[in-house]
Amino acid sequence: MPYQQLSDELRTTVERAYGEMSRARDAFAPRLTPREIGTVTSISNAIAKVSGLPGTGFEELLRFPGGLQGVAFNLDEGEIGVVLLGECGQVRTGDQVERTGRVMDVPVGEGLIGRVINPLGQPLDDQGPLVFQSRLPIERPARPIMDRAPVTVPLQTGVKVIDALIPIGRGQRELILGDRQTGKTTIAVDTILNQRDQNVVCIYCAIGQRASAVAKVIGTLQEKGALEYTLVVVSEGNDPPGLKYIAPYAATSIAEYFMEQGRDVLIVFDDLTNHARAYRELSLLLRRPPGREAFPGDIFYIHSRLLERATRLRDDLGGGSLTALPIVETEAQNIAAYIPTNLISITDGQLYISPALFELGVLPAIDVGKSVSRVGGKAQFAAYRAIAGDLKLAYAQFEELETFARFGTRMDEETRKTIEHGQRIRACLQQPEFEPVSVTCQVCLLLALTNGLFDKVPLERMRAAQLALYAAAANLPQDVCQRFSSSTGLGDTDQATVLALAGAALAPFAKPS
């Protein structure tokens, strides 16, 4: 249709559109965007040397051909040492490298719960792309002291020996250490399983683990329904050391997102021995000087700045908490080695897994004498505190006397009773894997134990007697169960109610007088 035949309204609209286009064309001024491009001067296993990027900052993210990313680690006068975050097979000497102007970051948000990802934030499961709210740098300063609150709320692990004798509070850092294949990961997984219906977000960070071991943990979490509130960050044993190095930092940034939303978070680092070895490999390839046991001098700093991010925030900042359970492997029970002593000094206590107890079938094989919680006792429920003090003393006395009893020395009646009572304590604190015990069942068990109700039960029937007591605990009045986890603790009437119920449940198992 000719322009003259258009209606006045349509002609006005067309003229307005053309006018807007003309103004936009006149206002456009092409701008040159500067980009810094460097060159790869040498490439080795997991490390690249780059020249021509003088403006690069420490830990800045660099982009290599094929989408490969790297982190600037060494900023020398003539070149940059870059840690590669992927396979370096496609990178060649002479390739161009581009600055990104940002540090390494990771996606965070509610959509990550239930997913399995790598340290770069890429999904490893078959559930499609990630849905996230924002991205956070993997390296963030720890919260200032004035932002932190005392640890006063317990984190129940469901493991009787821990909750009773070596308690952990929300916001605490509790190290798990011991020789390989002694049950360290099992304790961490049990703790995750026990957080069901506790409004705690859990993050399991696998660092340099075998793919089969990680798959087993994920399968357990899925089978027990724990993936509904758990995120898994995985760097496998055959991944480049750069991915193993950034894995715990990326997982901690994700955890901090939930903590800053006012949520309680539990994070497991499995394990920091592999993290230290990955950092040592990177450092030696970058020609950093090794120190004691061939570790660079700043190995303490990489773990302290990681674990210092675990805390509990003040109520006016949301009151969220981040509890860390780092795992470290010892060799030949040497807890005085370099990395274990570093981590012992950084954390707020440790759970030592004894190979000797493990070989005897005492599971979990936690050595109560070498384990300690420097914070959790203040966060422990009052009902536990009233019971556990006498229990730990009786158990320690038993372990001392048991050593002498092995020599076949003649014992008086009092010593024999102490040893028999200690054997019942050990039997009650044993627990199969992946079977966390509730607060109600634990308090009933510990109260019956400290009052000698198990002393007449033969050792071979202890397991059945415990199960009968757990079943009877379900019949306790609701108000009594609520006081188990209150700040006031149990009154005399409550204790009498529990002991009467326990006595009735254990009577069929007692040996005749």
Coordinates of C-alpha atoms in Angstrom, one line a residue:
M1 CA 0.0 0.0 0.0
P2 CA 1.5 3.4 -0.9
Y3 CA 2.5 5.6 2.1
Q4 CA 0.0 8.3 1.1
Q5 CA -2.9 5.9 1.5
L6 CA -2.1 4.9 5.0
S7 CA -4.4 6.1 7.8
D8 CA -3.3 9.1 9.9
E9 CA -2.9 6.9 13.0
L10 CA -0.8 4.2 11.2
R11 CA 1.3 6.9 9.5
T12 CA 2.0 8.5 12.9
T13 CA 3.1 5.1 14.3
V14 CA 5.4 4.4 11.4
E15 CA 7.0 7.9 11.6
R16 CA 7.6 7.4 15.4
A17 CA 9.3 4.1 14.8
Y18 CA 11.5 5.4 12.1
G19 CA 12.4 8.4 14.3
E20 CA 13.4 6.1 17.2
M21 CA 15.6 4.1 14.9
S22 CA 17.2 7.2 13.5
R23 CA 18.0 8.6 17.0
A24 CA 19.4 5.2 18.1
R25 CA 21.6 5.1 15.0
D26 CA 22.9 8.6 15.6
A27 CA 23.6 7.9 19.3
F28 CA 25.6 4.7 18.6
A29 CA 29.3 5.1 18.8
P30 CA 31.4 2.0 18.3
R31 CA 33.8 1.4 21.2
L32 CA 36.9 -0.6 21.3
T33 CA 37.0 -3.2 24.2
P34 CA 40.6 -3.9 25.2
R35 CA 41.5 -7.5 25.9
E36 CA 44.7 -8.8 27.4
I37 CA 45.9 -11.8 25.5
G38 CA 48.9 -13.8 26.7
T39 CA 50.9 -16.7 25.3
V40 CA 51.6 -20.2 26.7
T41 CA 55.4 -20.5 27.0
S42 CA 55.5 -24.0 28.5
I43 CA 53.0 -26.7 29.5
S44 CA 53.5 -29.6 31.9
N45 CA 51.3 -31.9 34.0
A46 CA 48.5 -29.6 35.4
I47 CA 50.6 -26.5 35.1
A48 CA 51.0 -23.9 32.4
K49 CA 53.5 -21.0 32.2
V50 CA 52.0 -17.9 30.5
S51 CA 53.7 -14.6 29.4
G52 CA 52.2 -11.3 28.2
L53 CA 49.6 -10.8 30.9
P54 CA 51.1 -8.2 33.2
G55 CA 47.8 -7.0 34.7
T56 CA 46.7 -10.4 36.0
G57 CA 45.8 -10.6 39.7
F58 CA 46.5 -13.4 42.2
E59 CA 44.0 -16.3 41.8
E60 CA 42.4 -14.7 38.7
L61 CA 40.7 -17.0 36.3
L62 CA 42.3 -17.4 32.9
R63 CA 40.7 -18.9 29.8
F64 CA 42.6 -21.3 27.5
P65 CA 41.6 -22.7 24.1
G66 CA 38.8 -25.2 24.2
G67 CA 37.1 -23.7 27.2
L68 CA 39.8 -24.9 29.6
Q69 CA 40.2 -22.7 32.7
G70 CA 43.1 -22.0 34.9
V71 CA 43.9 -20.1 38.1
A72 CA 46.9 -17.7 38.3
F73 CA 49.0 -19.0 41.2
N74 CA 52.5 -17.6 40.7
L75 CA 52.9 -14.0 39.6
D76 CA 56.5 -13.7 38.6
E77 CA 58.1 -10.8 36.9
G78 CA 58.3 -12.4 33.5
E79 CA 55.6 -15.0 33.5
I80 CA 52.6 -16.4 35.4
G81 CA 52.3 -19.9 36.8
V82 CA 48.8 -21.2 36.1
V83 CA 47.1 -24.2 37.7
L84 CA 44.9 -25.8 35.1
L85 CA 41.4 -26.9 36.1
G86 CA 41.0 -29.7 33.6
E87 CA 42.9 -32.0 31.2
C88 CA 45.7 -30.1 29.5
G89 CA 46.0 -32.4 26.5
Q90 CA 44.6 -29.8 24.0
V91 CA 46.9 -26.9 25.2
R92 CA 50.0 -26.3 23.2
T93 CA 53.0 -24.0 23.6
G94 CA 52.2 -20.8 21.7
D95 CA 48.4 -20.9 22.4
Q96 CA 46.7 -17.7 23.3
V97 CA 45.4 -17.2 26.9
E98 CA 42.8 -14.6 27.8
R99 CA 42.1 -12.8 31.1
T100 CA 38.6 -13.0 32.5
G101 CA 38.9 -10.3 35.1
R102 CA 37.3 -12.4 37.8
V103 CA 38.3 -15.1 40.3
M104 CA 37.1 -18.6 40.3
D105 CA 33.5 -18.9 41.5
V106 CA 30.8 -21.5 41.9
P107 CA 27.0 -21.5 41.5
V108 CA 25.0 -21.5 44.7
G109 CA 21.3 -21.8 45.6
E110 CA 18.5 -24.1 46.7
G111 CA 18.5 -25.9 43.4
L112 CA 21.8 -27.6 44.2
I113 CA 20.4 -29.7 47.0
G114 CA 20.1 -33.3 45.9
R115 CA 22.6 -32.8 43.1
V116 CA 26.1 -34.3 42.4
I117 CA 28.5 -31.7 41.0
N118 CA 32.2 -31.2 40.4
P119 CA 34.2 -28.3 41.9
L120 CA 33.6 -26.2 38.8
G121 CA 29.8 -26.3 39.4
Q122 CA 29.1 -28.7 36.5
P123 CA 26.5 -31.5 37.1
L124 CA 27.8 -35.1 37.3
D125 CA 24.4 -36.7 37.6
D126 CA 21.6 -37.2 35.0
Q127 CA 19.2 -34.6 36.3
G128 CA 19.9 -31.9 33.7
P129 CA 21.4 -28.4 34.1
L130 CA 21.8 -26.8 37.5
V131 CA 19.3 -24.2 38.7
F132 CA 21.0 -21.7 40.9
Q133 CA 20.4 -18.2 42.3
S134 CA 23.9 -16.6 42.0
R135 CA 27.6 -17.3 42.0
L136 CA 30.1 -16.9 44.8
P137 CA 33.9 -16.8 44.8
I138 CA 35.4 -20.0 46.1
E139 CA 37.9 -18.1 48.2
R140 CA 36.1 -15.8 50.7
P141 CA 37.4 -14.2 53.9
A142 CA 36.2 -15.9 57.1
R143 CA 33.5 -14.0 59.0
P144 CA 34.9 -11.5 61.6
I145 CA 35.0 -12.4 65.2
M146 CA 32.2 -9.9 66.0
D147 CA 29.9 -11.6 63.6
R148 CA 30.1 -14.9 65.5
A149 CA 28.1 -16.3 68.3
P150 CA 29.0 -19.0 70.9
V151 CA 28.4 -22.6 70.0
T152 CA 25.4 -23.5 72.1
V153 CA 23.2 -25.9 70.0
P154 CA 24.3 -29.5 69.7
L155 CA 24.6 -31.3 66.3
Q156 CA 23.4 -34.8 67.1
T157 CA 25.4 -37.3 65.1
G158 CA 23.3 -40.3 66.0
V159 CA 26.5 -42.1 67.1
K160 CA 26.1 -42.9 70.8
V161 CA 29.8 -42.7 71.8
I162 CA 30.1 -39.2 70.1
D163 CA 26.9 -37.7 71.4
A164 CA 27.5 -38.9 74.9
L165 CA 31.3 -38.5 75.4
I166 CA 32.7 -36.3 72.6
P167 CA 29.7 -34.1 71.6
I168 CA 29.7 -31.7 68.6
G169 CA 28.0 -28.3 68.5
R170 CA 26.6 -26.5 65.5
G171 CA 29.4 -24.2 64.2
Q172 CA 32.2 -26.4 65.5
R173 CA 35.1 -27.9 63.6
E174 CA 35.7 -31.5 64.7
L175 CA 38.5 -33.5 63.0
I176 CA 38.1 -37.2 62.3
L177 CA 41.5 -38.9 62.0
G178 CA 42.8 -42.5 61.8
D179 CA 44.5 -45.0 59.6
R180 CA 42.9 -45.9 56.3
Q181 CA 40.0 -48.3 56.2
T182 CA 39.0 -47.9 59.8
G183 CA 35.6 -46.3 59.4
K184 CA 36.2 -42.5 59.2
T185 CA 33.9 -41.9 56.3
T186 CA 31.2 -44.2 57.9
I187 CA 31.0 -41.9 61.0
A188 CA 30.6 -38.8 58.7
V189 CA 27.9 -40.5 56.6
D190 CA 26.1 -41.6 59.8
T191 CA 26.1 -38.0 60.9
I192 CA 24.5 -36.9 57.6
L193 CA 21.9 -39.6 57.9
N194 CA 21.0 -38.4 61.3
Q195 CA 20.1 -34.9 60.1
R196 CA 16.9 -36.1 58.5
D197 CA 14.0 -33.8 59.7
Q198 CA 16.6 -31.6 61.6
N199 CA 16.5 -28.7 59.1
V200 CA 20.2 -29.1 58.4
V201 CA 21.7 -28.9 54.9
C202 CA 24.5 -31.4 54.4
I203 CA 27.4 -31.2 51.9
Y204 CA 29.7 -34.1 51.3
C205 CA 32.9 -33.1 49.6
A206 CA 35.0 -36.0 48.2
I207 CA 38.6 -34.9 47.5
G208 CA 40.6 -37.3 45.4
Q209 CA 38.5 -40.4 46.3
R210 CA 38.1 -43.5 44.1
A211 CA 35.0 -43.3 41.9
S212 CA 33.7 -46.5 43.4
A213 CA 34.0 -45.2 46.9
V214 CA 32.2 -42.0 46.0
A215 CA 29.5 -44.0 44.2
K216 CA 29.0 -46.2 47.3
V217 CA 28.5 -43.1 49.5
I218 CA 26.1 -41.6 47.1
G219 CA 24.2 -44.9 46.9
T220 CA 23.9 -45.1 50.7
L221 CA 22.6 -41.5 50.9
Q222 CA 20.1 -42.2 48.1
E223 CA 19.0 -45.5 49.7
K224 CA 18.4 -43.8 53.1
G225 CA 16.7 -40.8 51.6
A226 CA 19.4 -38.4 52.7
L227 CA 20.0 -36.9 49.2
E228 CA 16.8 -34.8 49.8
Y229 CA 18.9 -32.5 52.0
T230 CA 22.4 -33.3 50.8
L231 CA 24.7 -31.9 48.1
V232 CA 27.7 -33.9 46.9
V233 CA 30.8 -32.2 45.5
V234 CA 33.2 -34.7 43.8
S235 CA 36.8 -34.6 42.6
E236 CA 37.9 -38.1 41.8
G237 CA 41.4 -39.6 42.2
N238 CA 42.1 -39.3 38.5
D239 CA 41.1 -35.7 38.3
P240 CA 43.8 -33.0 37.8
P241 CA 45.3 -31.8 41.1
G242 CA 43.9 -28.3 40.4
L243 CA 40.3 -29.7 40.7
K244 CA 41.2 -31.5 44.0
Y245 CA 42.7 -28.3 45.3
I246 CA 39.7 -26.1 44.7
A247 CA 37.1 -28.7 45.7
P248 CA 36.8 -27.9 49.5
Y249 CA 36.8 -24.2 48.9
A250 CA 34.0 -24.5 46.3
A251 CA 32.0 -26.7 48.7
T252 CA 32.5 -24.2 51.6
S253 CA 31.2 -21.3 49.5
I254 CA 28.1 -23.2 48.7
A255 CA 27.7 -24.0 52.4
E256 CA 28.2 -20.3 53.3
Y257 CA 25.3 -19.4 51.0
F258 CA 22.9 -21.5 53.1
M259 CA 24.5 -20.3 56.4
E260 CA 23.9 -16.7 55.4
Q261 CA 20.3 -17.6 54.7
G262 CA 20.0 -18.5 58.4
R263 CA 20.2 -22.3 57.8
D264 CA 22.3 -24.8 59.7
V265 CA 24.9 -26.5 57.5
L266 CA 27.1 -29.6 57.9
I267 CA 30.0 -30.1 55.6
V268 CA 32.3 -33.1 55.4
F269 CA 35.7 -32.9 53.8
D270 CA 36.8 -36.4 52.8
D271 CA 39.7 -36.1 53.0
L272 CA 42.2 -33.3 53.6
T273 CA 45.2 -35.6 53.3
N274 CA 44.5 -35.9 49.6
H275 CA 43.9 -32.1 49.5
A276 CA 47.4 -31.5 51.0
R277 CA 49.0 -33.9 48.6
A278 CA 47.3 -32.2 45.6
Y279 CA 48.6 -28.8 46.9
R280 CA 52.1 -30.2 47.4
E281 CA 52.1 -31.6 43.8
L282 CA 51.0 -28.2 42.4
S283 CA 53.5 -26.3 44.5
L284 CA 56.5 -28.5 43.5
L285 CA 55.5 -28.2 39.8
L286 CA 55.5 -24.5 40.3
R287 CA 59.0 -24.6 41.8
R288 CA 57.8 -23.5 45.3
P289 CA 60.3 -24.5 47.9
P290 CA 59.3 -27.6 50.0
G291 CA 59.6 -27.7 53.7
R292 CA 59.1 -30.3 56.4
E293 CA 58.1 -33.7 54.9
A294 CA 58.3 -32.0 51.4
F295 CA 55.2 -29.8 52.1
P296 CA 55.5 -26.1 51.3
G297 CA 55.6 -23.7 54.2
D298 CA 52.1 -22.4 53.6
I299 CA 50.3 -25.8 53.9
F300 CA 49.0 -24.7 57.3
Y301 CA 47.5 -21.6 55.8
I302 CA 45.5 -23.3 53.1
H303 CA 43.7 -25.5 55.7
S304 CA 43.3 -22.8 58.4
R305 CA 41.7 -20.3 56.0
L306 CA 39.4 -23.1 54.9
L307 CA 38.3 -24.3 58.3
E308 CA 38.1 -20.8 59.8
R309 CA 35.0 -20.2 57.6
A310 CA 33.1 -22.7 59.8
T311 CA 31.2 -20.8 62.5
R312 CA 27.9 -19.8 64.0
L313 CA 26.5 -16.4 63.2
R314 CA 24.9 -14.0 65.6
D315 CA 21.1 -14.0 65.7
D316 CA 20.8 -10.6 64.1
L317 CA 22.8 -11.9 61.2
G318 CA 20.4 -14.8 60.7
G319 CA 21.8 -17.2 63.3
G320 CA 23.0 -19.7 60.7
S321 CA 25.8 -22.1 61.3
L322 CA 28.4 -24.0 59.4
T323 CA 29.8 -27.2 61.1
A324 CA 32.8 -28.8 59.5
L325 CA 33.9 -32.4 59.8
P326 CA 37.3 -32.6 58.1
I327 CA 38.8 -36.1 57.7
V328 CA 42.5 -36.8 57.6
E329 CA 44.4 -40.1 57.2
T330 CA 47.2 -41.1 59.5
E331 CA 50.0 -43.6 58.7
A332 CA 50.8 -46.3 61.2
Q333 CA 48.8 -44.5 63.9
N334 CA 51.1 -41.5 63.8
I335 CA 48.9 -38.7 64.9
A336 CA 52.1 -36.5 65.4
A337 CA 52.8 -36.3 61.7
Y338 CA 52.9 -32.9 59.9
I339 CA 49.4 -32.6 58.4
P340 CA 47.5 -34.3 61.3
T341 CA 49.1 -32.0 63.9
N342 CA 48.4 -29.0 61.7
L343 CA 44.7 -29.9 61.6
I344 CA 44.5 -30.8 65.3
S345 CA 45.7 -27.3 66.1
I346 CA 43.2 -25.7 63.7
T347 CA 40.1 -27.6 64.8
D348 CA 38.1 -27.6 68.0
G349 CA 38.6 -31.2 68.8
Q350 CA 39.2 -34.6 67.2
L351 CA 37.8 -38.1 67.0
Y352 CA 40.6 -40.6 66.8
I353 CA 39.7 -43.9 65.2
S354 CA 41.9 -46.7 66.7
P355 CA 43.0 -49.6 64.4
A356 CA 43.4 -51.8 67.5
L357 CA 39.7 -51.3 68.5
F358 CA 38.7 -51.8 64.8
E359 CA 40.5 -55.1 64.7
L360 CA 38.8 -56.2 67.9
G361 CA 35.4 -55.5 66.3
V362 CA 34.6 -52.5 68.5
L363 CA 32.7 -50.3 66.1
P364 CA 32.7 -47.4 65.8
A365 CA 36.4 -47.7 66.8
I366 CA 36.7 -44.3 68.5
D367 CA 39.4 -44.1 71.1
V368 CA 37.7 -42.1 73.9
G369 CA 41.0 -41.4 75.6
K370 CA 42.6 -39.7 72.5
S371 CA 39.4 -38.0 71.4
V372 CA 38.2 -34.7 72.7
S373 CA 35.6 -32.0 72.0
R374 CA 36.8 -28.5 73.1
V375 CA 33.4 -26.9 72.4
G376 CA 30.6 -29.4 72.2
G377 CA 30.2 -30.0 76.0
K378 CA 28.8 -26.5 76.3
A379 CA 26.3 -27.3 73.6
Q380 CA 25.3 -30.7 74.9
F381 CA 21.8 -31.3 76.1
A382 CA 21.4 -31.1 79.9
A383 CA 20.1 -34.7 80.0
Y384 CA 23.4 -35.9 78.5
R385 CA 25.6 -33.8 80.8
A386 CA 23.9 -35.2 83.9
I387 CA 24.7 -38.8 82.7
A388 CA 27.9 -38.6 80.6
G389 CA 30.3 -37.3 83.2
D390 CA 30.1 -40.5 85.3
L391 CA 30.0 -42.6 82.2
K392 CA 33.3 -41.3 80.8
L393 CA 35.1 -41.7 84.1
A394 CA 33.8 -45.3 84.5
Y395 CA 34.9 -46.1 81.0
A396 CA 38.4 -44.7 81.5
Q397 CA 38.8 -46.7 84.7
F398 CA 37.7 -49.8 82.9
E399 CA 40.2 -49.4 80.1
E400 CA 43.1 -48.9 82.7
L401 CA 42.0 -52.0 84.7
E402 CA 41.5 -54.1 81.5
T403 CA 45.1 -53.7 80.6
F404 CA 46.2 -55.2 83.9
A405 CA 43.6 -57.9 83.9
R406 CA 45.2 -59.3 80.7
F407 CA 48.2 -60.4 82.8
G408 CA 46.0 -62.8 84.7
T409 CA 46.4 -61.0 88.0
R410 CA 44.1 -61.9 90.9
M411 CA 41.3 -59.3 91.2
D412 CA 39.2 -58.3 94.1
E413 CA 35.4 -58.1 93.9
E414 CA 35.3 -54.4 93.4
T415 CA 37.8 -54.5 90.5
R416 CA 35.8 -57.4 88.9
K417 CA 32.6 -55.4 89.0
T418 CA 34.3 -52.3 87.5
I419 CA 35.6 -54.4 84.6
E420 CA 32.2 -56.1 84.0
H421 CA 30.5 -52.7 84.1
G422 CA 33.0 -51.3 81.7
Q423 CA 32.4 -54.2 79.3
R424 CA 28.7 -53.3 79.3
I425 CA 29.6 -49.7 78.6
R426 CA 31.7 -50.8 75.6
A427 CA 28.9 -53.1 74.3
C428 CA 26.3 -50.3 74.7
L429 CA 28.5 -47.8 72.8
Q430 CA 29.0 -50.2 69.9
Q431 CA 26.8 -49.5 66.9
P432 CA 26.3 -50.9 63.4
E433 CA 27.0 -48.6 60.5
F434 CA 24.2 -46.5 58.9
E435 CA 21.9 -47.0 62.0
P436 CA 21.9 -43.6 63.8
V437 CA 20.1 -43.6 67.2
S438 CA 17.6 -40.9 68.3
V439 CA 18.0 -38.7 71.3
T440 CA 15.2 -40.5 73.2
C441 CA 16.8 -43.9 72.7
Q442 CA 20.2 -42.7 73.6
V443 CA 19.2 -41.0 76.8
C444 CA 17.2 -44.1 77.9
L445 CA 20.1 -46.3 77.1
L446 CA 22.7 -44.2 78.9
L447 CA 20.5 -43.7 82.0
A448 CA 19.9 -47.4 82.3
L449 CA 23.6 -48.1 81.8
T450 CA 24.8 -45.6 84.4
N451 CA 22.3 -47.0 86.9
G452 CA 23.6 -50.6 86.4
L453 CA 20.5 -52.0 84.8
F454 CA 22.6 -53.7 82.1
D455 CA 25.1 -55.3 84.6
K456 CA 22.9 -58.5 84.9
V457 CA 22.6 -58.9 81.1
P458 CA 25.1 -61.4 79.6
L459 CA 27.4 -59.8 77.0
E460 CA 26.2 -62.0 74.2
R461 CA 22.6 -60.7 74.7
M462 CA 23.5 -57.0 75.0
R463 CA 22.5 -56.2 71.4
A464 CA 19.1 -57.8 71.8
A465 CA 18.6 -56.0 75.1
Q466 CA 19.4 -52.7 73.5
L467 CA 16.9 -53.2 70.8
A468 CA 14.2 -54.1 73.3
L469 CA 15.0 -50.9 75.2
Y470 CA 14.7 -48.8 72.0
A471 CA 11.3 -50.4 71.3
A472 CA 10.1 -49.6 74.9
A473 CA 11.4 -46.0 74.6
A474 CA 8.7 -45.3 72.0
N475 CA 6.1 -45.7 74.7
L476 CA 7.5 -42.9 76.9
P477 CA 5.2 -39.9 77.5
Q478 CA 5.6 -37.1 75.0
D479 CA 6.4 -34.5 77.7
V480 CA 9.2 -36.6 79.1
C481 CA 10.7 -37.0 75.6
Q482 CA 10.6 -33.3 75.1
R483 CA 12.6 -32.7 78.3
F484 CA 15.4 -35.0 76.9
S485 CA 16.4 -32.1 74.5
S486 CA 15.5 -29.2 76.8
S487 CA 17.9 -26.9 78.7
T488 CA 16.4 -27.9 82.0
G489 CA 17.2 -31.6 81.7
L490 CA 15.4 -34.5 83.5
G491 CA 13.9 -34.2 87.0
D492 CA 13.8 -37.0 89.5
T493 CA 10.3 -38.0 88.4
D494 CA 11.4 -38.2 84.8
Q495 CA 14.4 -40.4 85.7
A496 CA 12.3 -42.7 87.7
T497 CA 9.8 -43.1 84.8
V498 CA 12.7 -43.9 82.4
L499 CA 14.3 -46.3 84.8
A500 CA 11.1 -48.2 85.5
L501 CA 10.4 -48.6 81.8
A502 CA 14.0 -49.7 81.1
G503 CA 13.9 -52.1 84.0
A504 CA 10.8 -53.8 82.6
A505 CA 12.3 -54.0 79.1
L506 CA 15.6 -55.5 80.3
A507 CA 14.2 -57.9 82.9
P508 CA 13.7 -60.8 80.3
F509 CA 17.4 -60.6 79.4
A510 CA 18.9 -60.6 82.9
K511 CA 20.7 -63.7 84.0
P512 CA 19.3 -65.4 87.1
S513 CA 20.9 -64.4 90.4

